[in-house]
XYZ file of C-alpha atoms in Angstrom:
777
model
C 140.390 107.158 117.750
C 137.778 105.305 119.837
C 137.967 102.294 117.665
C 141.326 102.490 117.885
C 141.159 102.000 121.780
C 138.592 99.412 121.438
C 140.608 97.188 119.502
C 143.487 98.029 121.904
C 141.100 95.857 124.125
C 140.558 92.279 122.200
C 143.042 89.970 122.837
C 144.615 89.453 119.286
C 145.819 93.133 119.279
C 146.396 93.703 122.761
C 150.486 93.814 122.005
C 149.636 96.456 118.880
C 147.842 99.213 120.905
C 148.400 102.456 122.638
C 146.442 103.777 125.600
C 144.821 106.834 124.272
C 143.053 109.632 126.314
C 139.326 110.478 125.589
C 137.973 111.754 122.557
C 137.707 115.425 124.331
C 141.390 115.719 124.724
C 142.457 116.239 121.631
C 140.614 119.460 120.898
C 140.614 121.978 118.214
C 142.453 119.413 115.822
C 140.220 120.697 113.035
C 142.082 123.903 113.432
C 145.359 122.275 113.748
C 148.128 124.279 111.653
C 151.261 123.120 112.385
C 152.293 120.180 114.432
C 155.572 118.401 114.970
C 156.227 114.734 117.474
C 158.822 113.248 120.085
C 159.207 109.539 120.091
C 161.046 107.932 123.023
C 161.146 104.655 124.117
C 158.180 104.270 125.457
C 156.084 107.656 125.264
C 155.126 110.034 122.100
C 154.318 113.453 122.371
C 152.663 115.585 120.145
C 152.789 119.313 120.043
C 150.213 121.035 117.415
C 149.497 124.567 116.770
C 145.952 125.541 116.327
C 143.298 128.211 116.168
C 140.457 128.656 119.029
C 137.263 130.371 118.320
C 135.558 131.830 121.345
C 133.361 134.338 122.212
C 134.384 137.603 123.522
C 132.089 140.654 125.458
C 132.852 143.987 123.687
C 131.237 146.926 124.778
C 130.660 149.622 122.188
C 129.979 153.356 123.258
C 126.432 154.640 121.985
C 126.428 158.299 120.277
C 125.518 160.167 122.933
C 125.270 163.690 120.976
C 121.344 163.026 120.859
C 119.473 164.188 123.793
C 119.275 161.499 126.352
C 116.408 160.272 127.612
C 116.210 158.429 131.043
C 117.980 155.191 131.739
C 119.620 155.072 128.600
C 122.588 152.900 128.973
C 126.068 154.529 128.449
C 127.143 151.697 125.908
C 126.429 148.201 124.560
C 127.587 145.027 124.930
C 128.054 142.133 122.470
C 128.849 138.743 122.553
C 131.288 138.197 119.501
C 133.352 135.581 118.195
C 136.737 135.807 118.211
C 140.132 133.615 116.983
C 143.027 133.344 119.173
C 145.955 130.840 119.089
C 146.863 127.585 120.934
C 149.632 125.379 121.698
C 148.184 122.171 122.354
C 150.888 119.550 123.841
C 149.981 115.751 124.778
C 151.941 112.906 125.898
C 150.767 109.396 126.492
C 151.784 105.945 126.429
C 152.849 104.338 122.933
C 153.705 100.317 122.638
C 153.394 99.764 118.895
C 154.333 102.782 116.916
C 152.350 101.686 113.639
C 148.620 102.107 115.768
C 150.227 105.781 117.035
C 150.951 106.550 113.187
C 147.344 105.701 112.665
C 146.403 107.856 114.974
C 148.566 110.388 113.928
C 147.118 110.020 110.078
C 143.164 109.953 111.178
C 143.688 113.112 113.591
C 146.494 115.166 112.977
C 147.648 115.275 108.899
C 145.444 117.491 107.026
C 146.167 118.512 103.411
C 148.000 121.897 104.152
C 150.546 119.564 105.934
C 153.669 118.602 104.381
C 155.921 118.178 106.601
C 156.211 116.943 109.720
C 159.167 118.100 112.657
C 160.434 115.002 114.514
C 163.082 114.528 117.347
C 163.942 111.931 119.388
C 165.417 108.363 119.160
C 161.784 107.264 117.105
C 162.669 110.358 114.320
C 165.668 108.208 113.211
C 164.679 104.957 113.868
C 161.007 104.930 112.113
C 161.578 107.865 109.620
C 160.737 105.537 106.594
C 157.729 104.267 108.361
C 156.233 107.712 109.474
C 156.886 109.024 105.637
C 155.215 105.755 104.131
C 152.380 105.832 106.938
C 151.642 109.926 106.788
C 152.746 110.554 103.375
C 154.874 113.441 104.888
C 158.343 114.392 104.877
C 160.025 113.777 107.942
C 162.234 116.692 109.078
C 164.163 115.384 111.973
C 165.570 117.933 114.238
C 168.757 117.192 116.701
C 167.649 116.071 120.089
C 169.710 118.233 121.780
C 168.708 121.563 120.397
C 164.853 120.881 120.798
C 165.571 119.713 124.290
C 167.151 123.383 124.964
C 164.509 125.220 123.188
C 161.963 123.801 124.637
C 163.481 124.217 128.018
C 163.797 128.067 127.338
C 160.070 128.309 126.495
C 158.681 126.926 129.473
C 161.424 128.755 131.861
C 160.437 131.975 130.389
C 156.161 131.453 129.871
C 155.169 129.275 132.730
C 155.525 130.816 136.027
C 156.505 127.870 138.913
C 157.777 125.949 136.089
C 161.112 124.843 138.500
C 160.725 123.482 141.914
C 162.440 121.876 144.344
C 161.589 118.372 145.846
C 161.580 118.082 149.588
C 160.288 114.462 150.177
C 160.103 115.107 154.276
C 159.042 118.714 154.400
C 155.233 119.838 154.972
C 155.243 120.826 151.502
C 157.262 118.430 149.298
C 157.171 120.310 145.954
C 158.734 124.458 146.804
C 158.358 126.071 143.614
C 160.459 128.633 142.141
C 159.923 131.862 140.960
C 160.742 132.794 137.312
C 163.914 135.011 137.000
C 164.002 137.891 134.732
C 167.589 136.376 132.620
C 167.351 132.376 132.816
C 170.737 132.217 131.560
C 172.867 130.436 132.338
C 172.095 127.182 133.453
C 173.023 123.176 133.874
C 171.054 120.808 132.009
C 171.311 117.428 133.223
C 169.423 115.308 130.953
C 168.785 111.771 131.998
C 167.638 109.676 129.397
C 168.944 105.609 128.435
C 172.949 107.676 129.705
C 172.705 111.312 130.818
C 174.149 114.229 128.930
C 175.457 117.422 130.657
C 174.663 120.650 129.152
C 175.907 124.299 129.676
C 172.958 127.103 128.562
C 174.455 130.607 128.402
C 171.520 132.143 125.601
C 168.663 130.955 123.750
C 171.100 129.681 120.978
C 174.546 129.067 122.548
C 174.669 126.405 124.429
C 177.470 122.850 124.620
C 177.316 119.822 125.929
C 180.235 120.140 128.294
C 179.620 116.169 129.685
C 177.832 112.767 130.017
C 177.651 109.207 131.586
C 176.655 106.037 130.298
C 175.720 105.118 133.620
C 171.644 106.488 133.278
C 168.427 105.555 132.737
C 168.927 102.423 130.808
C 171.464 101.551 132.955
C 168.758 101.150 136.210
C 166.475 99.716 133.785
C 168.607 97.223 132.164
C 170.568 96.259 135.417
C 167.298 96.010 137.426
C 165.544 93.888 134.662
C 168.579 91.217 135.025
C 168.321 91.448 138.911
C 164.283 91.410 139.722
C 162.957 90.284 136.668
C 160.725 93.320 136.399
C 160.551 94.713 132.651
C 158.514 97.697 132.569
C 160.357 100.932 134.300
C 157.586 102.250 136.037
C 157.315 98.910 138.147
C 160.940 98.941 138.670
C 160.463 102.241 140.299
C 157.775 101.256 142.371
C 159.366 98.108 143.761
C 162.382 100.776 144.270
C 159.979 102.933 146.291
C 158.803 100.045 148.957
C 162.797 98.446 149.115
C 165.035 99.064 151.978
C 168.440 99.699 150.131
C 170.339 99.429 153.636
C 169.658 95.527 153.324
C 171.906 95.494 150.423
C 174.689 98.334 150.525
C 177.338 98.342 152.792
C 176.669 101.467 155.080
C 179.994 103.280 156.989
C 178.649 102.010 159.998
C 178.623 98.178 158.744
C 182.463 99.224 158.233
C 183.364 100.969 161.013
C 180.403 100.202 163.466
C 179.183 103.932 163.367
C 180.384 107.275 161.728
C 183.345 108.056 160.919
C 184.019 111.186 162.265
C 187.134 112.292 161.470
C 186.322 112.209 157.760
C 182.882 113.748 158.329
C 180.993 110.640 157.244
C 177.621 109.569 158.951
C 176.817 106.209 159.735
C 174.083 106.003 157.567
C 176.009 106.786 154.396
C 176.522 104.527 151.673
C 180.100 102.910 151.522
C 179.751 100.252 148.641
C 176.772 100.206 146.562
C 175.651 96.071 146.594
C 178.412 95.845 149.104
C 176.571 93.409 151.495
C 175.552 90.742 148.418
C 179.407 89.650 148.153
C 179.439 88.719 151.845
C 175.976 87.833 153.099
C 174.751 84.418 152.005
C 171.050 85.368 151.630
C 168.331 86.083 149.112
C 167.798 89.997 148.538
C 163.968 91.316 147.816
C 163.415 92.747 144.538
C 162.610 95.988 146.334
C 165.875 96.248 148.169
C 167.461 95.154 145.311
C 166.084 98.253 142.775
C 166.297 100.409 145.749
C 169.540 100.050 146.156
C 170.405 100.324 142.333
C 168.242 103.294 141.781
C 170.678 104.968 144.730
C 174.097 103.713 142.900
C 173.038 105.324 139.701
C 171.125 108.632 141.472
C 174.318 109.160 143.366
C 176.676 109.060 140.526
C 174.637 111.299 138.591
C 174.443 113.820 141.482
C 178.331 113.696 142.034
C 178.723 114.265 138.271
C 176.560 117.332 137.998
C 178.007 119.099 141.590
C 181.622 118.347 139.825
C 180.235 120.302 136.472
C 178.343 122.703 138.403
C 181.223 123.752 140.228
C 183.694 123.324 137.452
C 181.685 126.023 135.407
C 180.730 127.852 138.603
C 176.912 127.433 137.906
C 174.074 127.522 140.435
C 171.272 126.753 138.793
C 170.579 123.123 137.687
C 167.801 121.198 136.281
C 167.530 117.868 135.664
C 165.046 116.239 133.441
C 164.291 113.270 131.040
C 162.999 109.818 130.932
C 164.870 108.983 134.413
C 162.970 112.003 136.006
C 159.542 111.699 134.725
C 157.988 113.145 138.281
C 158.701 110.032 140.048
C 158.905 111.184 143.723
C 161.217 108.077 144.602
C 163.852 109.305 141.761
C 163.719 113.034 142.675
C 164.229 112.297 146.371
C 167.265 110.499 145.719
C 168.723 113.126 143.068
C 168.204 115.814 145.745
C 169.661 113.853 148.404
C 172.652 113.673 146.502
C 173.428 116.780 145.249
C 172.447 118.394 149.374
C 175.490 115.851 150.147
C 178.146 116.482 147.567
C 177.428 120.193 147.676
C 176.607 120.275 151.425
C 173.657 122.406 150.572
C 175.062 125.451 148.133
C 173.557 123.933 145.001
C 169.799 122.848 144.440
C 168.314 120.573 142.340
C 165.573 121.462 140.451
C 163.075 119.618 138.624
C 160.553 121.096 135.835
C 156.697 120.598 136.181
C 156.859 120.079 131.975
C 159.985 118.093 131.609
C 158.052 115.585 129.538
C 157.256 117.923 127.103
C 160.727 119.947 126.340
C 161.459 117.809 123.038
C 158.273 118.266 121.569
C 157.935 121.904 122.479
C 161.332 122.556 121.243
C 160.820 120.516 117.879
C 157.593 122.176 117.012
C 159.387 126.073 117.492
C 162.003 125.287 115.245
C 159.007 124.371 112.567
C 157.304 127.926 113.818
C 160.431 130.088 113.353
C 158.745 132.112 110.656
C 156.026 133.132 112.802
C 158.838 134.092 115.613
C 157.122 132.582 118.305
C 159.183 134.092 120.657
C 157.807 137.838 120.180
C 154.825 137.042 122.108
C 154.012 135.682 125.627
C 152.377 132.651 126.394
C 150.099 131.619 129.523
C 149.244 128.049 130.568
C 145.631 127.422 130.325
C 144.667 125.680 133.409
C 141.301 124.434 131.914
C 143.131 122.334 129.459
C 146.333 121.454 131.416
C 146.445 118.603 133.370
C 148.268 118.891 136.940
C 151.710 117.702 137.607
C 151.741 114.038 138.320
C 148.600 112.959 136.704
C 150.094 109.757 134.963
C 151.738 109.027 138.622
C 149.995 105.643 139.168
C 151.050 105.857 142.710
C 150.021 109.227 143.677
C 146.576 109.686 141.457
C 145.136 106.140 140.999
C 141.846 107.364 140.246
C 142.555 110.096 137.706
C 144.800 107.156 136.009
C 141.966 104.475 135.993
C 139.353 107.397 134.684
C 141.432 108.657 131.499
C 144.137 106.322 130.987
C 147.720 107.389 131.329
C 148.190 110.952 129.594
C 149.061 113.955 130.136
C 148.705 117.275 128.262
C 149.677 121.069 128.248
C 147.908 124.308 126.686
C 149.327 127.562 125.834
C 147.190 130.590 124.986
C 149.290 132.991 123.107
C 148.996 136.692 124.280
C 148.354 139.615 122.111
C 151.367 141.521 123.973
C 154.284 140.713 125.496
C 154.580 140.772 129.347
C 157.409 142.006 131.441
C 158.509 143.202 134.981
C 157.458 146.668 136.535
C 160.499 148.812 136.259
C 159.648 150.009 139.487
C 160.292 146.681 141.013
C 162.742 146.806 143.992
C 164.300 143.577 142.761
C 162.530 141.345 140.259
C 164.582 138.300 140.916
C 163.368 137.975 144.708
C 159.409 139.312 143.715
C 156.905 137.036 144.862
C 153.258 138.146 143.831
C 151.171 135.852 146.135
C 151.119 136.877 149.752
C 150.052 133.040 150.786
C 151.125 129.812 149.589
C 148.124 127.295 149.965
C 150.256 124.507 149.065
C 152.145 125.359 152.202
C 149.245 126.469 154.694
C 146.983 123.559 155.167
C 144.308 125.805 157.395
C 144.490 128.446 154.336
C 143.814 125.984 151.272
C 140.691 124.081 153.351
C 139.226 127.254 153.834
C 139.662 128.590 150.343
C 138.982 125.395 148.595
C 135.931 124.927 150.690
C 135.062 128.769 149.776
C 134.883 128.614 146.279
C 133.171 125.371 145.955
C 130.662 127.336 148.314
C 130.750 130.064 145.597
C 130.012 127.756 142.986
C 126.483 128.228 142.190
C 126.377 131.703 142.626
C 128.997 131.815 139.764
C 126.537 129.272 137.593
C 123.644 131.518 138.190
C 125.686 134.825 137.246
C 127.081 132.892 134.037
C 123.701 131.940 132.853
C 121.869 135.197 133.767
C 124.501 137.015 131.613
C 123.618 135.213 128.522
C 119.759 134.973 128.230
C 119.323 135.080 124.470
C 122.340 132.135 124.009
C 121.096 128.600 123.018
C 122.593 126.439 125.733
C 123.708 128.717 128.303
C 122.374 126.329 130.752
C 123.869 123.270 129.772
C 127.433 125.125 129.020
C 127.242 126.338 132.503
C 126.742 122.931 134.132
C 129.607 121.710 132.576
C 131.504 124.679 133.854
C 130.499 123.781 136.731
C 131.318 120.250 136.994
C 134.999 121.403 134.904
C 135.675 123.582 137.625
C 134.664 121.392 140.570
C 136.502 118.527 139.458
C 139.392 121.259 138.954
C 138.833 122.064 142.816
C 138.919 118.309 143.631
C 142.457 117.454 141.958
C 143.657 120.532 144.088
C 142.731 119.451 147.301
C 144.355 115.996 146.932
C 147.724 117.656 144.684
C 148.026 121.338 145.799
C 151.175 121.108 143.627
C 149.296 120.111 140.736
C 150.248 123.661 138.786
C 152.744 124.970 141.215
C 152.235 127.137 144.187
C 148.036 126.863 144.983
C 146.997 130.759 145.893
C 143.785 132.505 145.898
C 145.151 133.718 142.742
C 145.463 130.243 140.878
C 142.103 129.440 142.033
C 140.736 132.515 140.264
C 142.489 132.274 137.565
C 141.459 128.788 136.824
C 137.964 129.550 137.204
C 138.350 132.131 134.627
C 140.017 129.799 132.169
C 137.172 127.666 132.619
C 134.485 130.172 132.208
C 135.782 131.037 128.851
C 136.353 127.651 127.797
C 132.474 127.230 128.238
C 131.735 130.640 126.292
C 131.324 132.704 129.571
C 133.311 135.258 128.758
C 132.200 137.671 130.994
C 129.369 136.755 133.514
C 129.360 140.192 135.049
C 129.146 142.418 131.941
C 125.185 143.684 132.630
C 126.029 144.212 136.367
C 129.258 146.458 135.286
C 126.767 148.192 132.761
C 124.321 148.687 135.293
C 126.515 149.880 138.153
C 128.534 151.893 135.817
C 125.516 153.943 134.636
C 123.952 154.419 138.187
C 127.434 155.742 139.547
C 127.652 158.601 136.746
C 124.452 160.071 137.452
C 126.138 160.984 141.136
C 129.532 161.719 139.888
C 128.793 165.343 139.866
C 127.658 165.519 142.998
C 130.475 163.496 144.705
C 132.906 166.360 143.168
C 130.777 168.950 144.054
C 130.827 168.092 147.562
C 134.602 167.653 148.150
C 135.215 171.091 146.568
C 132.968 172.635 149.566
C 135.668 170.788 152.122
C 138.514 171.967 153.671
C 142.041 171.101 152.305
C 142.370 168.332 155.260
C 139.049 167.375 155.242
C 139.112 166.888 151.380
C 142.054 164.463 151.815
C 140.157 162.586 154.523
C 137.010 162.365 152.557
C 138.623 161.495 149.139
C 140.663 158.369 150.809
C 137.397 157.388 152.570
C 135.351 157.504 149.098
C 138.292 155.202 147.640
C 138.100 152.703 150.208
C 134.142 152.740 150.627
C 133.954 152.399 146.814
C 136.261 149.254 146.930
C 133.459 147.930 148.875
C 131.575 146.842 145.444
C 133.017 143.561 144.773
C 130.895 140.951 143.129
C 133.730 138.428 143.887
C 133.317 138.652 147.577
C 130.627 136.414 149.007
C 129.483 138.880 152.011
C 129.067 141.802 149.449
C 127.594 140.027 146.591
C 124.951 138.733 148.586
C 123.987 142.406 150.078
C 124.054 143.380 146.628
C 121.497 140.625 145.715
C 119.264 141.093 148.413
C 119.737 145.218 148.236
C 120.310 146.176 144.576
C 119.940 150.144 146.719
C 123.120 149.724 148.800
C 124.980 152.492 147.429
C 128.101 154.587 148.288
C 127.080 156.509 151.253
C 126.029 153.021 153.156
C 129.313 151.848 152.342
C 131.067 154.621 154.006
C 128.841 154.345 157.305
C 129.732 150.539 157.326
C 133.330 151.597 156.982
C 132.569 153.875 159.813
C 131.064 151.425 161.705
C 133.925 148.825 161.613
C 136.771 151.213 162.141
C 136.308 153.578 165.011
C 139.934 154.126 164.932
C 139.327 155.835 161.542
C 140.452 158.924 162.410
C 141.918 162.375 160.693
C 144.984 162.048 162.857
C 145.628 158.280 161.751
C 145.154 158.574 158.055
C 147.536 161.687 157.938
C 150.643 159.892 159.565
C 150.817 157.893 156.219
C 148.731 160.205 153.701
C 150.265 163.218 153.844
C 153.704 161.575 153.274
C 151.906 161.829 149.735
C 150.476 165.455 149.516
C 152.494 167.601 151.594
C 155.469 167.360 149.784
C 156.161 168.534 146.266
C 153.917 167.244 143.747
C 154.555 163.709 142.295
C 155.870 163.533 138.295
C 153.479 160.776 137.529
C 151.282 158.371 139.364
C 150.262 154.710 138.180
C 146.997 153.522 139.553
C 146.233 149.573 139.300
C 142.013 150.411 139.513
C 139.725 147.536 140.515
C 136.265 147.466 140.566
C 133.578 148.991 138.046
C 130.545 151.376 139.141
C 131.225 153.100 142.151
C 134.464 152.244 142.654
C 135.726 153.373 139.282
C 133.707 156.277 139.109
C 132.854 157.485 142.566
C 136.103 156.614 144.481
C 138.941 156.448 141.787
C 138.150 159.322 140.070
C 137.944 162.384 142.369
C 141.460 160.687 143.822
C 142.675 161.007 140.705
C 141.303 164.581 139.864
C 142.662 165.412 143.301
C 146.224 164.175 142.079
C 145.787 166.047 138.470
C 144.879 169.562 140.580
C 148.358 168.847 142.258
C 150.158 168.781 138.838
C 150.422 165.149 138.992
C 150.562 162.967 135.711
C 147.923 160.127 136.075
C 148.284 156.452 134.461
C 145.704 154.335 135.077
C 146.028 150.452 134.754
C 143.094 148.208 134.110
C 142.325 144.748 133.112
C 142.614 143.999 129.505
C 140.470 141.478 129.597
C 137.616 140.768 132.494
C 137.654 139.095 135.321
C 134.871 139.531 137.949
C 133.495 142.913 137.900
C 136.407 144.671 137.525
C 136.725 147.344 134.685
C 138.310 146.472 131.655
C 140.401 148.965 129.140
C 137.513 149.310 127.018
C 135.056 150.045 129.634
C 137.244 152.221 131.130
C 138.142 154.247 127.734
C 134.434 155.070 127.633
C 133.789 156.167 131.456
C 136.645 158.408 131.146
C 134.883 160.052 128.028
C 132.034 160.492 129.702
C 133.175 161.923 132.960
C 135.523 164.121 130.856
C 132.196 165.493 129.281
C 130.966 166.447 132.604
C 134.389 167.554 134.285
C 136.687 170.109 132.939
C 139.525 168.851 134.656
C 139.513 165.380 133.525
C 138.912 166.718 129.934
C 141.721 169.072 130.035
C 144.127 166.238 131.205
C 143.098 164.063 128.503
C 143.745 166.703 126.057
C 147.447 167.417 127.175
C 147.951 163.746 127.237
C 148.260 164.033 131.212
C 146.045 161.123 132.125
C 146.964 157.970 130.235
C 144.469 154.845 130.027
C 146.973 151.692 129.374
C 145.889 147.872 129.694
C 147.839 146.067 132.249
C 147.959 142.735 130.588
C 146.282 141.040 132.984
C 142.717 139.416 133.004
C 142.435 137.906 136.463
C 140.997 139.848 139.564
C 145.002 140.032 141.135
C 147.854 141.248 140.076
C 151.810 139.998 139.057
C 153.797 142.782 138.595
C 156.458 140.291 136.524
C 153.547 139.838 133.957
C 152.574 143.134 132.506
C 151.866 144.499 129.080
C 155.099 145.843 127.921
C 153.502 149.217 127.009
C 152.583 149.560 130.225
C 155.890 149.309 131.420
C 157.260 151.700 128.667
C 155.041 154.404 129.886
C 156.076 154.055 133.169
C 159.676 154.585 132.358
C 158.959 157.478 130.093
C 156.526 159.398 132.642
C 159.351 159.065 135.227
C 156.560 156.886 137.242
C 157.301 157.828 141.443
C 154.137 156.623 143.108
C 152.514 153.212 142.431
C 149.098 153.139 143.966
C 147.556 148.989 144.294
C 143.733 148.943 144.920
C 141.470 145.938 145.873
C 141.980 142.700 148.043
C 142.816 140.583 144.930
C 145.638 143.269 143.910
C 146.838 144.502 147.393
C 146.369 141.639 149.571
C 146.032 137.853 147.908
C 148.814 139.681 145.859
C 151.438 142.331 146.189
C 150.807 142.736 149.994
C 154.918 142.177 150.447
C 156.137 143.649 147.185
C 158.620 146.210 147.446
C 159.039 148.883 144.807
C 161.768 151.569 144.121
C 159.451 154.384 144.379
C 156.476 155.553 147.021
C 153.539 153.151 146.958
C 150.174 153.264 148.524
C 148.592 149.676 148.691
C 144.875 149.866 150.201
C 141.290 147.717 149.996
C 138.447 146.720 151.961
C 138.887 143.416 153.809
C 135.517 141.711 152.480
C 136.150 138.237 153.700
C 135.328 137.574 157.950
C 137.899 134.721 157.653
C 140.717 136.837 156.378
C 139.935 139.493 158.345
C 140.452 137.972 161.734
C 143.601 135.988 160.250
C 144.929 140.210 159.919
C 143.443 140.754 163.141
C 140.684 142.749 161.936
C 136.750 142.500 161.296
C 134.866 142.314 157.973
C 134.976 145.867 156.481
C 138.541 146.484 158.034
C 141.022 148.421 156.385
C 144.106 148.070 154.613
C 146.025 151.148 154.048
C 149.569 150.743 153.286
C 152.370 153.556 152.623
C 155.546 152.208 151.677
C 158.853 154.559 150.770
C 162.387 153.765 150.531
C 162.136 151.546 153.215
C 159.545 149.149 154.842
C 157.361 151.133 156.457
C 153.449 150.828 156.488
C 150.531 152.067 158.263
C 146.843 149.635 158.309
C 143.880 150.826 159.391
């Protein structure tokens, strides 16, 4: 591949080259199992499925039947190799098909490959050439079928895939939440011409209209008018032009607005109208802009007519004409807004350039039934939106050529909505959109940059005996730092920028460099220590009166939540004072919350305890150690004693020092050996441990393990408890449920505390039922 790129720089072969990404972009090619190709007029899109070998942290309980000695750990930690599935989608410029095929032959074709799925115009035009060069059978797939399959796939599996473009708003990109039911919708695919497709289900769609006036028209007429042969250059000319120099406007005819018809003076009355009556030369920029408006307005009006005819409110635009160019999206959006008076929004897709390749790949993978799984975007391996736009990110273009990529990991479980969400279609997990809040964005980006040294140190310390740990940690630092720098300039790169996405990107980058659980040893130590105090805490609670015990329980919950290595203020304390403990945390809370009184507490919490027992409580737990053992379990024990069944939902995979499902299984068994209430609840199936499906410090209630959703329904859950800053403040602070809920956390970030009107270690304690009602302590 490198040789291929070097050949492209020689004078003789300059017209026979393709611009290829750096070598490291084409990862895991040696494990590629299946691939597909979408060959367009100027871009090649490759899709391939590979198995990825990476390290995972496993915990295994020691046999505690024999007499233990002081200091024996509760479980052992091992780092093992695991193989998972990953989808890779890459697009890059091609100006010479044979060089492109040479690349595929050298890097993608292996002995197991017999057939290549192909779509796009090139699949027909170059079929014989492809079969000759690659010695494979070309299985052509219908372009429209592939397009729809790809569109359905990204809409289902990538949150914030669709967006509205608003050029003059504070945030140009306004991302849409994933709708639980993506059908029906209208897809306007603008290639050389325009195809209008009504999509009603996974396999039911119909081309209901179209036009020969599309991207090819803009390109062809633009080349004639401006002598500019490259499509992107034509768009750049348009971005600098003034269409009013060429177009005849309403005010040019009437001297102002035509109010009786509701027409504004700046409305185009006739595209290119002035060229017939004005004796002057028009600039290339102005002609390109006028042409772009003419094509876009025509497409916009067609889209609106078909949307109204078929009563569809969701209209997606894609195809070569769009390609993420701001000037194109703006003109389409303006046209849609004008013709529908704002009733229909023009929706664009972050990954619309991959739809055909994704669909072709899925056609070839049908025997594997890829739709039975959920997939998640891997932020470490994906380029951001607009990464190839030369006018938006010239530095990245110069660094890596004109390429773009998307990586998606297969999740071993289906993810679904929490059945208790009041309105899944309007649910927004994140409390603050950093894409729109510039002040918060700058703070959190700086915060994550400042914390990077500590994360690197923790990663190296977690693998003292593994080779090249320091070298891998440094690569992680550079990768994540580059992501942060990209997000500073392009906050919209991966959809809405949030604290959750910053945390998830960091976890993805750590995993890429084989640091699956940097806090594994910290968690193990804190779990071992906390277990020694569990019985003491329970005994002290049992000595209290009912009212005193309820207050002590919630205070213990909050004190336990202080122990969060993800918060810099806490990690600094824990690094400098390892003996900082449960009682000290309670004193910190009392000192920072003078108003934390029994009266204030009971005005919310007695709604939970004074009525009849709840049928089942779902508790989304947070940190390991003191939090889960000395805070959560005594609280859970009280619920069980009242006759309430409890479901503890914990992370499926590691994130910071959050307790994972495998760790929680071991901790629960150990606590059951010490406490008859927990032991009986386990035996009678009144205490259930379920993984959430998440590997994040935050919580998206629209992407939970299907098994958890099933348990929630079967147990008739009527109380949800969400604990921690990540789960109850950065996410779900405004989430509305169909049952009683309790959201609680300790604010361990001084900037956030001030924003919320408090101080560090202030408490958020929110009880909600049926209507918006809460108490914040």
